[in-house]
Backbone as JSON, one array per atom type, in Angstrom:
{
  "sequence": "MIDEAKPLFAQIAEQVEDSIINGTLPELSRAPSTNELSSFYSINPATAAKGVNQLVAKGVLEKRRGIGMFVKEGARTILINEYRTTFSDNFIAPLLSEASRLGLNRDEIIALIAERSQESGTSHSLDQTTAKG",
  "N": [[-220.54, -51.41, 229.62], [-220.03, -54.13, 229.3], [-219.7, -56.71, 227.07], [-220.75, -59.53, 225.99], [-219.59, -61.06, 223.9], [-217.06, -60.39, 223.81], [-213.86, -60.77, 225.29], [-213.16, -59.67, 228.75], [-210.69, -58.4, 229.16], [-210.04, -57.34, 226.72], [-212.0, -55.62, 226.24], [-211.45, -53.74, 228.16], [-208.91, -52.78, 227.22], [-209.81, -51.58, 224.75], [-211.52, -49.46, 225.74], [-209.5, -47.87, 226.93], [-208.07, -47.38, 224.57], [-210.04, -45.86, 223.18], [-210.22, -43.63, 224.8], [-207.76, -42.52, 224.29], [-207.79, -42.02, 221.6], [-209.98, -40.25, 221.41], [-208.89, -38.07, 222.79], [-209.28, -37.71, 225.57], [-207.54, -38.93, 227.11], [-204.55, -37.85, 226.89], [-201.49, -37.96, 224.89], [-198.54, -38.83, 226.47], [-199.49, -38.47, 228.97], [-200.46, -39.7, 232.29], [-201.67, -42.92, 232.44], [-204.57, -44.86, 233.54], [-204.03, -46.96, 236.26], [-203.61, -50.55, 236.67], [-204.84, -51.32, 238.98], [-206.56, -49.22, 239.43], [-208.27, -49.53, 237.13], [-209.3, -52.1, 237.51], [-210.72, -51.62, 239.9], [-212.49, -49.62, 239.14], [-214.02, -50.89, 237.11], [-214.84, -53.16, 238.38], [-213.55, -55.61, 238.31], [-211.3, -58.53, 238.15], [-207.92, -57.77, 239.12], [-205.9, -59.08, 237.56], [-207.22, -59.44, 235.11], [-207.59, -56.79, 234.22], [-204.85, -56.18, 234.08], [-204.05, -57.8, 231.97], [-205.35, -56.56, 229.87], [-204.06, -53.99, 229.89], [-201.43, -54.76, 229.45], [-201.63, -55.64, 226.84], [-201.95, -53.27, 225.47], [-199.36, -52.19, 226.11], [-197.77, -53.98, 224.69], [-198.57, -53.31, 222.21], [-197.45, -50.88, 221.9], [-198.53, -48.58, 222.74], [-198.88, -47.86, 225.41], [-196.61, -47.23, 228.13], [-194.71, -48.51, 230.8], [-193.42, -46.82, 233.54], [-191.15, -47.39, 235.82], [-191.99, -47.32, 239.12], [-193.53, -45.19, 238.95], [-195.8, -45.41, 237.27], [-198.2, -46.13, 234.63], [-198.06, -44.84, 231.33], [-199.15, -42.86, 228.53], [-197.84, -43.41, 225.47], [-195.88, -41.18, 223.35], [-197.14, -40.59, 220.16], [-199.01, -42.52, 220.21], [-201.77, -42.18, 219.67], [-201.67, -41.81, 216.84], [-200.81, -44.35, 216.15], [-203.0, -45.96, 216.86], [-205.14, -44.79, 215.47], [-204.29, -45.48, 212.86], [-204.43, -48.17, 213.04], [-207.21, -48.7, 213.52], [-208.2, -47.59, 211.18], [-207.3, -49.27, 209.28], [-208.61, -51.56, 210.16], [-211.28, -50.65, 209.75], [-211.31, -50.3, 206.94], [-210.88, -53.04, 206.12], [-213.16, -54.29, 207.22], [-215.3, -52.81, 206.27], [-214.85, -51.16, 203.89], [-213.71, -52.87, 201.99], [-215.66, -55.02, 201.69], [-217.87, -53.3, 200.74], [-216.79, -52.39, 198.22], [-216.52, -54.75, 196.96], [-219.27, -55.6, 196.74], [-220.28, -53.47, 195.28], [-218.89, -53.81, 192.92], [-220.07, -56.17, 192.12], [-222.64, -55.23, 191.59], [-222.04, -53.61, 189.47], [-221.34, -51.0, 189.85], [-219.62, -47.84, 189.35], [-216.68, -45.94, 190.46], [-217.46, -43.19, 190.68], [-220.21, -43.45, 191.01], [-220.44, -44.8, 193.38], [-219.28, -42.95, 195.26], [-221.19, -40.92, 194.91], [-223.41, -42.15, 196.04], [-222.56, -42.53, 198.66], [-222.24, -39.85, 199.43], [-224.9, -38.95, 199.09], [-226.15, -40.57, 201.09], [-224.78, -39.65, 203.41], [-225.73, -37.03, 203.6], [-228.38, -37.48, 204.12], [-228.26, -38.65, 206.52], [-227.15, -36.58, 207.99], [-224.39, -36.36, 208.4], [-222.73, -35.26, 206.49], [-221.27, -32.93, 206.83], [-219.19, -33.54, 208.68], [-217.9, -35.56, 207.38], [-216.96, -34.12, 205.19], [-215.11, -32.51, 206.41], [-213.24, -34.42, 207.4], [-212.41, -35.49, 204.9], [-211.19, -33.29, 203.82], [-209.0, -33.13, 205.59], [-207.37, -35.2, 204.94]],
  "CA": [[-219.32, -51.82, 228.98], [-219.91, -55.62, 229.16], [-220.04, -57.23, 225.8], [-220.5, -60.96, 226.19], [-218.98, -61.62, 222.79], [-215.49, -60.07, 223.8], [-213.21, -60.97, 226.65], [-213.18, -58.36, 229.48], [-209.41, -57.66, 229.01], [-210.12, -56.73, 225.34], [-212.89, -54.37, 226.37], [-210.65, -52.69, 228.94], [-207.94, -52.17, 226.26], [-210.67, -50.77, 223.89], [-211.89, -48.29, 226.49], [-208.39, -46.98, 227.06], [-207.85, -46.94, 223.29], [-210.96, -44.9, 222.78], [-209.84, -42.38, 225.49], [-206.57, -42.0, 223.64], [-208.24, -41.52, 220.23], [-210.88, -38.94, 221.5], [-208.2, -37.06, 223.47], [-209.49, -37.57, 227.01], [-206.29, -39.41, 227.72], [-203.64, -37.41, 225.9], [-200.2, -38.59, 224.77], [-197.57, -38.43, 227.5], [-200.21, -38.37, 230.24], [-200.5, -40.91, 233.01], [-202.9, -43.8, 232.22], [-205.12, -45.52, 234.73], [-203.27, -48.17, 236.65], [-204.2, -51.86, 236.71], [-205.7, -51.34, 240.17], [-207.73, -48.34, 239.2], [-209.13, -50.11, 236.16], [-210.03, -53.19, 238.17], [-211.67, -51.15, 240.89], [-213.56, -48.88, 238.48], [-214.88, -51.83, 236.46], [-215.19, -54.18, 239.39], [-213.08, -56.84, 237.7], [-210.16, -59.0, 238.74], [-206.78, -57.08, 238.72], [-205.27, -59.83, 236.44], [-207.86, -59.26, 233.83], [-207.22, -55.39, 233.86], [-203.46, -56.14, 233.7], [-203.94, -58.41, 230.64], [-205.75, -55.44, 228.89], [-203.01, -53.06, 229.89], [-200.24, -55.46, 228.84], [-201.91, -55.69, 225.5], [-201.61, -51.98, 224.97], [-197.99, -52.02, 226.18], [-197.28, -54.78, 223.54], [-198.89, -52.63, 220.93], [-196.61, -49.69, 221.74], [-199.44, -47.42, 223.1], [-198.58, -47.47, 226.82], [-195.28, -47.58, 228.63], [-194.51, -48.49, 232.26], [-192.35, -46.14, 234.14], [-190.98, -48.04, 237.18], [-192.23, -46.59, 240.39], [-194.46, -43.98, 238.68], [-197.02, -45.82, 236.71], [-198.32, -46.34, 233.13], [-198.14, -43.5, 230.61], [-199.48, -42.96, 227.13], [-196.54, -43.13, 224.7], [-195.97, -40.15, 222.24], [-197.49, -41.28, 218.8], [-199.91, -43.66, 220.49], [-202.95, -41.82, 218.96], [-201.47, -42.11, 215.45], [-200.77, -45.84, 215.96], [-204.34, -46.46, 217.12], [-205.93, -44.29, 214.32], [-203.84, -46.16, 211.78], [-204.93, -49.5, 213.16], [-208.63, -48.59, 213.34], [-208.46, -47.17, 209.86], [-207.07, -50.5, 208.53], [-209.79, -52.44, 210.43], [-212.38, -50.12, 209.06], [-211.19, -50.66, 205.6], [-211.06, -54.38, 205.96], [-214.51, -54.68, 207.58], [-216.42, -52.06, 205.59], [-214.56, -50.72, 202.54], [-213.53, -54.09, 201.14], [-217.12, -55.61, 201.35], [-218.49, -52.39, 199.87], [-216.25, -52.47, 196.9], [-216.99, -56.03, 196.42], [-220.71, -55.54, 196.43], [-220.41, -52.43, 194.17], [-218.47, -54.44, 191.67], [-221.11, -57.16, 191.66], [-223.71, -54.49, 190.97], [-221.59, -52.8, 188.27], [-221.2, -49.58, 190.16], [-218.25, -47.42, 189.22], [-216.21, -45.13, 191.59], [-218.3, -41.98, 190.89], [-221.54, -43.81, 191.53], [-220.24, -45.22, 194.92], [-219.06, -41.69, 195.91], [-222.46, -40.26, 194.95], [-224.25, -42.88, 197.02], [-222.04, -42.15, 200.01], [-222.63, -38.43, 199.67], [-226.37, -38.93, 199.3], [-226.49, -41.2, 202.4], [-224.24, -38.83, 204.48], [-226.61, -35.92, 203.75], [-229.54, -38.01, 204.67], [-227.93, -38.89, 208.01], [-226.56, -35.43, 208.74], [-222.97, -36.54, 208.65], [-221.97, -34.78, 205.36], [-220.31, -31.86, 207.35], [-218.0, -34.16, 209.4], [-217.22, -36.21, 206.34], [-216.23, -33.13, 204.41], [-213.94, -32.11, 207.31], [-212.46, -35.59, 207.35], [-211.87, -35.57, 203.51], [-210.31, -32.14, 203.62], [-207.72, -33.31, 206.32], [-206.44, -36.15, 204.4]],
  "C": [[-219.34, -53.24, 228.64], [-220.49, -56.04, 227.85], [-219.71, -58.73, 225.91], [-219.7, -61.56, 225.15], [-217.4, -61.38, 222.93], [-215.1, -60.26, 225.18], [-213.07, -59.56, 227.38], [-211.8, -57.67, 229.29], [-209.43, -56.77, 227.69], [-210.97, -55.44, 225.46], [-212.18, -53.31, 227.25], [-209.64, -52.03, 227.99], [-208.7, -51.28, 225.38], [-211.08, -49.52, 224.53], [-210.69, -47.37, 226.64], [-207.99, -46.43, 225.66], [-208.73, -45.75, 222.85], [-210.72, -43.56, 223.56], [-208.64, -41.74, 224.86], [-206.99, -41.29, 222.33], [-209.05, -40.24, 220.43], [-210.14, -37.85, 222.33], [-208.43, -36.92, 224.92], [-208.28, -38.21, 227.8], [-205.13, -39.09, 226.7], [-202.35, -38.12, 226.01], [-199.35, -37.95, 225.89], [-198.22, -38.24, 228.86], [-200.23, -39.63, 230.97], [-201.79, -41.61, 232.72], [-203.3, -44.34, 233.49], [-204.25, -46.74, 235.08], [-204.14, -49.45, 236.57], [-205.26, -51.84, 237.87], [-206.8, -50.43, 240.05], [-208.73, -48.95, 238.2], [-209.88, -51.21, 236.83], [-211.01, -52.77, 239.2], [-212.81, -50.43, 240.2], [-214.5, -49.85, 237.73], [-215.31, -53.09, 237.22], [-214.77, -55.56, 238.68], [-211.73, -57.24, 238.4], [-208.85, -58.14, 238.26], [-205.91, -57.73, 237.52], [-205.87, -59.54, 235.19], [-207.58, -57.81, 233.39], [-205.72, -55.4, 233.39], [-203.29, -56.8, 232.28], [-204.34, -57.39, 229.58], [-204.55, -54.44, 228.76], [-201.76, -53.59, 229.23], [-200.41, -55.57, 227.23], [-201.55, -54.42, 224.79], [-200.09, -51.55, 225.14], [-197.34, -52.72, 224.95], [-197.46, -54.04, 222.36], [-198.06, -51.33, 220.76], [-197.42, -48.49, 222.11], [-199.22, -46.95, 224.44], [-197.27, -47.9, 227.19], [-195.32, -47.53, 230.15], [-193.29, -47.73, 232.66], [-192.25, -46.58, 235.57], [-191.11, -47.03, 238.29], [-193.18, -45.42, 240.2], [-195.78, -44.4, 238.06], [-196.98, -45.94, 235.15], [-198.52, -44.94, 232.57], [-198.49, -43.79, 229.09], [-198.3, -42.52, 226.41], [-196.81, -41.96, 223.68], [-196.17, -41.01, 220.95], [-198.42, -42.39, 219.01], [-201.3, -43.3, 219.66], [-202.88, -42.19, 217.46], [-201.45, -43.62, 215.12], [-202.15, -46.42, 216.06], [-205.25, -46.05, 215.89], [-205.58, -45.18, 213.09], [-204.49, -47.62, 211.82], [-206.41, -49.55, 212.94], [-208.98, -48.27, 211.92], [-208.27, -48.56, 208.98], [-208.23, -51.44, 208.76], [-211.04, -52.01, 209.84], [-212.43, -50.45, 207.52], [-211.49, -52.2, 205.29], [-212.5, -54.85, 206.16], [-215.68, -54.07, 206.76], [-216.21, -51.72, 204.17], [-214.5, -51.86, 201.54], [-214.9, -54.71, 200.67], [-217.93, -54.58, 200.46], [-218.09, -52.36, 198.47], [-216.55, -53.7, 196.23], [-218.39, -56.05, 195.95], [-220.93, -54.49, 195.25], [-219.9, -53.02, 192.89], [-219.45, -55.45, 191.15], [-222.29, -56.41, 191.07], [-223.36, -53.7, 189.81], [-221.51, -51.38, 188.58], [-219.73, -49.04, 189.92], [-217.93, -46.5, 190.37], [-217.11, -43.95, 191.78], [-219.7, -42.3, 191.5], [-221.39, -44.12, 193.07], [-220.1, -43.86, 195.62], [-220.43, -40.9, 195.98], [-223.35, -40.85, 195.98], [-223.9, -42.54, 198.44], [-222.43, -40.74, 200.38], [-224.11, -38.31, 199.97], [-226.8, -39.41, 200.74], [-226.05, -40.23, 203.49], [-225.12, -37.57, 204.66], [-227.86, -36.35, 204.48], [-229.4, -38.22, 206.29], [-227.43, -37.7, 208.77], [-225.22, -35.51, 208.91], [-222.14, -35.87, 207.55], [-220.81, -33.78, 205.86], [-219.0, -32.54, 207.98], [-217.22, -34.97, 208.35], [-216.38, -35.26, 205.41], [-214.98, -32.61, 205.1], [-212.83, -33.18, 207.24], [-211.64, -35.71, 206.02], [-210.9, -34.52, 203.43], [-208.98, -32.34, 204.43], [-206.82, -34.29, 205.67], [-206.97, -37.37, 204.0]]
}
């Protein structure tokens, strides 16, 4: 898990977010406590708390006094929307900029993506994603 380029608290938050997105930590379920996270990752509890607090501020987790932390209803949608925006900013915008520079139109870009997805074996999952929305 350790990525020297990112603070540990951010990595903790991302791990919890990934668990929410992939469904291993469902909405309304109990989330790992600060102590559990600090013990599991062998980090300072204050560092784990900073990651958890980041998720609370984002509206993904909520603290229930005396019971613990829980994944809020709608957390997965919040995270998917955030990741989708980040994906668009980091990948789609530069792709469109480069395509424009090369004089590629929309259909040519789509054809290139379809061709590449077939080569990499991801066309089936992309077709399912496109069909969903």
